[in-house]
mmCIF file of C-alpha atoms in Angstrom:
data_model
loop_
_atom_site.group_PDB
_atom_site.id
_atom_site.type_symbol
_atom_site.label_atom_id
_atom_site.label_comp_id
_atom_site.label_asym_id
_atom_site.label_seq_id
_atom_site.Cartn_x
_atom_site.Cartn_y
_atom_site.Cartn_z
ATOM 1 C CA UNK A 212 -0.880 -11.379 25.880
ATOM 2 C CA UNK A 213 0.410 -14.597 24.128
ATOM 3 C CA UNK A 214 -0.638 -15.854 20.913
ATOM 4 C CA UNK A 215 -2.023 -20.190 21.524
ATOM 5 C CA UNK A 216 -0.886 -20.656 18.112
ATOM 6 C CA UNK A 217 2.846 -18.750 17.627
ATOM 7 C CA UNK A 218 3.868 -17.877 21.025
ATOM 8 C CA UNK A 219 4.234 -14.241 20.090
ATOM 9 C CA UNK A 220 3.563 -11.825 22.813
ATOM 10 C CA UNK A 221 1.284 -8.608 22.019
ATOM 11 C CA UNK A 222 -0.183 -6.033 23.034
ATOM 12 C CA UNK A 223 -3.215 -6.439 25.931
ATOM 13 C CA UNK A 224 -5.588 -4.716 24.088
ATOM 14 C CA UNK A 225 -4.543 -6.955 20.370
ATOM 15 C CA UNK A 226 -7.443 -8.910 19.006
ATOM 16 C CA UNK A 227 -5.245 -10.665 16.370
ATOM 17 C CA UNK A 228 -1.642 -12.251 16.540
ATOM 18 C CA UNK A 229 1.016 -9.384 14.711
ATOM 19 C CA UNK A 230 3.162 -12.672 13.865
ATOM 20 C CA UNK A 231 0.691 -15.268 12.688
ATOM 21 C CA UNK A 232 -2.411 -13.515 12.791
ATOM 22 C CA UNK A 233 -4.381 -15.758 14.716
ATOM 23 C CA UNK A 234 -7.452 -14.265 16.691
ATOM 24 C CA UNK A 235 -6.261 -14.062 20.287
ATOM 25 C CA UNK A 236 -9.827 -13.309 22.129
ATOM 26 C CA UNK A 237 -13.481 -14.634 21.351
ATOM 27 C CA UNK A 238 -14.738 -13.193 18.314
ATOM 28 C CA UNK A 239 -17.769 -10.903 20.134
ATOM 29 C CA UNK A 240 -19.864 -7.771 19.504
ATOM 30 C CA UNK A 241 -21.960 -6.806 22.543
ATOM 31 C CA UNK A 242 -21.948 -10.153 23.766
ATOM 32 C CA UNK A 243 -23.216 -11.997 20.018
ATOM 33 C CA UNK A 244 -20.709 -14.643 18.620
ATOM 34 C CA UNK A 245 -19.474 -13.678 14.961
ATOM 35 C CA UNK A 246 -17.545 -16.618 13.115
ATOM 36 C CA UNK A 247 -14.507 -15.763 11.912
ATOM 37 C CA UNK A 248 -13.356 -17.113 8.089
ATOM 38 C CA UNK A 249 -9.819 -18.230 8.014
ATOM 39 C CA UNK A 250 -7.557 -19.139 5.367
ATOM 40 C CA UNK A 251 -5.447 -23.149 4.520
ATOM 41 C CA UNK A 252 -2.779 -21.076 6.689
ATOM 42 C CA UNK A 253 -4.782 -20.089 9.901
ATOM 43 C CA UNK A 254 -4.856 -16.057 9.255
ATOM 44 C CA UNK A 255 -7.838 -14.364 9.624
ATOM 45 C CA UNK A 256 -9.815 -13.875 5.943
ATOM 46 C CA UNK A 257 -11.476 -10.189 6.235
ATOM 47 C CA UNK A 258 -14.255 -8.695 4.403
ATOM 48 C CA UNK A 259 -13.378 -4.679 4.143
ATOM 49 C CA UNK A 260 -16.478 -2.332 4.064
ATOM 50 C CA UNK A 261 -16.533 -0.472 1.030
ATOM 51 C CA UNK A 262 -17.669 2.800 -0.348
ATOM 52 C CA UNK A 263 -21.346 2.402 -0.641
ATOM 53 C CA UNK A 264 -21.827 0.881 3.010
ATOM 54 C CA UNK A 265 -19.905 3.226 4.456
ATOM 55 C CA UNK A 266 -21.521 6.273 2.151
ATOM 56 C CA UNK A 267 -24.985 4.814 3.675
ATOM 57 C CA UNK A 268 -23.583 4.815 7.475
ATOM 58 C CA UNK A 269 -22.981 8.590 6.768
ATOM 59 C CA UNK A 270 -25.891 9.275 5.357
ATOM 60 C CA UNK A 271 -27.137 8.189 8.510
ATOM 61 C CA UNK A 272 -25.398 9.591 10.913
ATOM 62 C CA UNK A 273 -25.842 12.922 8.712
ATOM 63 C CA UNK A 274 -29.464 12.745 9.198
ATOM 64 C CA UNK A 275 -29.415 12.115 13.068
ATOM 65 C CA UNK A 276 -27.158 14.925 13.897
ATOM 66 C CA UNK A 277 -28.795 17.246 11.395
ATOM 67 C CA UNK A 278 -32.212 16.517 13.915
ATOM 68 C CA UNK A 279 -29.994 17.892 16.968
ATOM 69 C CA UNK A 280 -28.461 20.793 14.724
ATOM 70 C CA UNK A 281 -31.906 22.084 14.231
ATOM 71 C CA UNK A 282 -33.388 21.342 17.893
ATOM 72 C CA UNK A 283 -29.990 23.766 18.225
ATOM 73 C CA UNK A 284 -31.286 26.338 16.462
ATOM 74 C CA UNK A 285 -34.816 26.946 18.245
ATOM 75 C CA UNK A 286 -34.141 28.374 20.857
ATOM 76 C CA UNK A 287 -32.195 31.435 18.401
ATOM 77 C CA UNK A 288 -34.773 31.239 16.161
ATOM 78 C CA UNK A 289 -37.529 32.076 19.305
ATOM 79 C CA UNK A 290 -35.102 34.828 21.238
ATOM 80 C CA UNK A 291 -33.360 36.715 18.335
ATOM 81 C CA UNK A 292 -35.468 39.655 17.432
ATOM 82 C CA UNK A 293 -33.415 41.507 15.120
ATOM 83 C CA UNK A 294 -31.352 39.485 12.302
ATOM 84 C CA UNK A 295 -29.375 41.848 12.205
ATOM 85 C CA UNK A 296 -27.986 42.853 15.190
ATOM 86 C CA UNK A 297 -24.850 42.088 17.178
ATOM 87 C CA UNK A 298 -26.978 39.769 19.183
ATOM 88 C CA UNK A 299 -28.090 37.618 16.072
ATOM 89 C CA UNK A 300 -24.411 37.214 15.094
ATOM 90 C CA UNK A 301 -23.316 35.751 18.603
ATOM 91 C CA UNK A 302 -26.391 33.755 18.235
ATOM 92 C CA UNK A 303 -24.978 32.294 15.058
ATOM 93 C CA UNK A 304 -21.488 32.174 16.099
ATOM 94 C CA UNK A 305 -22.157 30.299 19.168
ATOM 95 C CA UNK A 306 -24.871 27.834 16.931
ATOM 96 C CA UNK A 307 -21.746 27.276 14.645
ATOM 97 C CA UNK A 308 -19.120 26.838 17.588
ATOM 98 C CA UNK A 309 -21.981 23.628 18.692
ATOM 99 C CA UNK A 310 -22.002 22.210 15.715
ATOM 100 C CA UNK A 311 -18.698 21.944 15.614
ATOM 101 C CA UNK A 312 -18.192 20.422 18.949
ATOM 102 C CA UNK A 313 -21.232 18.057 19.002
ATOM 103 C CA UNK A 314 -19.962 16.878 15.276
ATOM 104 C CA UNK A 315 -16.438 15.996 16.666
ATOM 105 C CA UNK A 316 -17.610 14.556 19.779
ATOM 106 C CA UNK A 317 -19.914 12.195 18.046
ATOM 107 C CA UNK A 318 -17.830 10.658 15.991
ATOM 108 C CA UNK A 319 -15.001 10.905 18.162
ATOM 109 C CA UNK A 320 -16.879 8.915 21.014
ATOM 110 C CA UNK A 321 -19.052 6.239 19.218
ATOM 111 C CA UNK A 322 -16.272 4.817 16.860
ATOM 112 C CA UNK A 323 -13.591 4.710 20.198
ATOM 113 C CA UNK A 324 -16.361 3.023 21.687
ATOM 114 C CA UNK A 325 -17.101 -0.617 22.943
ATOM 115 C CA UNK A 326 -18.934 -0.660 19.379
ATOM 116 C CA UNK A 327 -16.407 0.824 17.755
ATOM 117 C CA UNK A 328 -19.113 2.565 15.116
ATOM 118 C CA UNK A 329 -21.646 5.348 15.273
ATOM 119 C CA UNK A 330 -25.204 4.850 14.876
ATOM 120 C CA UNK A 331 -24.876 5.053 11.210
ATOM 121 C CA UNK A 332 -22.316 2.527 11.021
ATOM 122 C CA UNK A 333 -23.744 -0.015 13.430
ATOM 123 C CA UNK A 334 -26.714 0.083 11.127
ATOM 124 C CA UNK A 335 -25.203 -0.688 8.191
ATOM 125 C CA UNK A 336 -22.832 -3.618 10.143
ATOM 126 C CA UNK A 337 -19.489 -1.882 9.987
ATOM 127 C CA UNK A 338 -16.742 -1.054 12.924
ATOM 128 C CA UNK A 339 -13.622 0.813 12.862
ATOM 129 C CA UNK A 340 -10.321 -1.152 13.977
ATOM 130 C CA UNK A 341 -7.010 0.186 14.031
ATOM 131 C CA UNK A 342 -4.676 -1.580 11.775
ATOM 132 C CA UNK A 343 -4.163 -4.651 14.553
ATOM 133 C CA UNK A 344 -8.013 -5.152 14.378
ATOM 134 C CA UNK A 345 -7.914 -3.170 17.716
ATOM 135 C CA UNK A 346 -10.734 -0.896 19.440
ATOM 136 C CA UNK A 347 -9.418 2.547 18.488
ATOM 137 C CA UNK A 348 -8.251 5.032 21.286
ATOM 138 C CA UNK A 349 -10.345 8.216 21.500
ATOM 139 C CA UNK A 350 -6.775 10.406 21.188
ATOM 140 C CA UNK A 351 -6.916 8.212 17.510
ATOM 141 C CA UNK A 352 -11.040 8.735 16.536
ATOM 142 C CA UNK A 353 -10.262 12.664 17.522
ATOM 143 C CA UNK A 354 -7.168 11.900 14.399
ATOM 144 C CA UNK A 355 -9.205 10.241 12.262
ATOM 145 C CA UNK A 356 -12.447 12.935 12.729
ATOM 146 C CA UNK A 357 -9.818 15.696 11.340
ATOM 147 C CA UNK A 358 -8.562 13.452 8.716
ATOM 148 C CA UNK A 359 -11.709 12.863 7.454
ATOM 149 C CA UNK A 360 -12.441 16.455 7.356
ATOM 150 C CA UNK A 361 -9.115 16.723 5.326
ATOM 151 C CA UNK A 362 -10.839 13.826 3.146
ATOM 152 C CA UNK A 363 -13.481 15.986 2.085
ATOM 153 C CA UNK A 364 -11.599 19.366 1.684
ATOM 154 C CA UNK A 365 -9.607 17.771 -1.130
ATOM 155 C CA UNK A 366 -12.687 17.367 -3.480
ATOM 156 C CA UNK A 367 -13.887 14.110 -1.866
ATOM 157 C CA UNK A 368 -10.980 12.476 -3.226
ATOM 158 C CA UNK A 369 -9.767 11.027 0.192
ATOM 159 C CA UNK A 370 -12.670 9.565 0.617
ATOM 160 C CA UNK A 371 -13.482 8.087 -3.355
ATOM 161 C CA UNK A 372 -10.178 6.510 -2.298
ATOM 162 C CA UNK A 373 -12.129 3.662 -0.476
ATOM 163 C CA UNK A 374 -13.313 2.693 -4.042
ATOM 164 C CA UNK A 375 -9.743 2.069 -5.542
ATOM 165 C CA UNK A 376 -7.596 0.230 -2.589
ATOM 166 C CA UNK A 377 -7.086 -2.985 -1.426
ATOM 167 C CA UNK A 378 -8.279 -2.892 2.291
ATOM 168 C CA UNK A 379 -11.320 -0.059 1.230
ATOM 169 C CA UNK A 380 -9.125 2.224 2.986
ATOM 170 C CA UNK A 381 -9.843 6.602 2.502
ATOM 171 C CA UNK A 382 -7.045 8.846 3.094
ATOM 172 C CA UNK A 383 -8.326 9.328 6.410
ATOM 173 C CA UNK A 384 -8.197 5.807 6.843
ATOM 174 C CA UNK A 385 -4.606 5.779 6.216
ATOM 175 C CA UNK A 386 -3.476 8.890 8.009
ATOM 176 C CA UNK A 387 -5.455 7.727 11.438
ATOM 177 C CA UNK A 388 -4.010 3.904 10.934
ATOM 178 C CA UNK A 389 -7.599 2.672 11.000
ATOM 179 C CA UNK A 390 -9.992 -0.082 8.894
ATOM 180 C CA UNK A 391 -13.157 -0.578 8.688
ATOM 181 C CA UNK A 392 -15.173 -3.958 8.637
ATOM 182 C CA UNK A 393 -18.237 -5.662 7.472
ATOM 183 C CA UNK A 394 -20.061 -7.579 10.369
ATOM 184 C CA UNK A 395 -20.639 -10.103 10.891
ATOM 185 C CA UNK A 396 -16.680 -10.845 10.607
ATOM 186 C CA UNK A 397 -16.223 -12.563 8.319
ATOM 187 C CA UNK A 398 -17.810 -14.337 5.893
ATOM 188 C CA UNK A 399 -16.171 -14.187 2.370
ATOM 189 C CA UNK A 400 -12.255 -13.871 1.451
ATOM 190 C CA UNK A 401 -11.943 -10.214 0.508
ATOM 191 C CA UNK A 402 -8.236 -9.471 2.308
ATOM 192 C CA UNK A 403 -5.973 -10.293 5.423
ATOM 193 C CA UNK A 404 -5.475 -8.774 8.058
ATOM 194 C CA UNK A 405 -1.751 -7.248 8.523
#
């Protein structure tokens, strides 16, 4: 694809120009028009999300899969007769090894998604780009789910990162090559996009 404005050529997928930064497609979500704010030189003017909106998106998305961890548990809670027995323990085991996939698969498939956000997120109005203002891959999401993981393993300081850099980015943010927006984009200076 072409940039109108520069002439550069980028990537099919690009939403913004890598050499002058001009939008190259219609400014969309699910079919609504978002205006886009841009600068005296034409780049794009972006609004990061920051650490409150996205602490509320997972608070949300915390509470949703929480409801299918426990409609998980019911039917161990019903069968297991004896806490303590090897049965009980496989009941566990295999409770813990769903978690775990359902947890990575959620996040893994809603922000690599047309929406580019979970649940949580799109309620809050913030979407996950890659660092072009791209949809991210799911190979990428699948990254950024472990870095995040990483994030929290480290005291929560990965993610209290969001709260002291310029683009609101968390050390998963940077390891996975991703940002994360306010929507509608964009209506107050708060960055640029690279």
């Amino acid at each position: 694809m072409y940039c109108r404005e520069c002439g550069a050529e980028n990537g099919v997928d690009a939403v913004f120009c890598r050499s002058c930064g001009a939008r190259l497609v219609p400014d969309t979500l699910n079919g609504v028009e978002r205006s886009l704010s841009v600068g005296d030189d034409g780049a794009p003017l972006v609004e990061f999300a920051g650490f409150w909106l996205r602490f509320g998106a997972y608070l949300i998305d915390s509470f949703l899969l929480l409801i299918v961890y426990g409609l998980l548990a019911i039917p161990a809670v019903l069968f297991v007769e004896d806490w303590e027995s090897a049965e009980a323990v496989v009941a566990v085991l295999g409770w813990y090894i769903a978690v775990l996939i359902i947890t990575v698969a959620y996040f893994t498939y809603f922000e690599s998604s047309a929406a580019q956000a979970t649940p949580g997120k799109r309620a809050v109005g913030i979407f996950v780009t890659d660092r072009d203002g791209n949809r991210i891959t799911g190979y990428r999401a699948f990254g950024r789910y472990w870095a995040r993981v990483l994030s929290f393993l480290i005291l929560y300081l990965g993610v209290l990162l969001i709260g002291f850099t310029d683009r609101k980015e968390g050390l998963h943010d940077i390891l996975a090559g991703t940002l994360v927006y306010r929507q509608p984009c964009l209506t107050t200076f708060k960055g640029r996009l690279p």
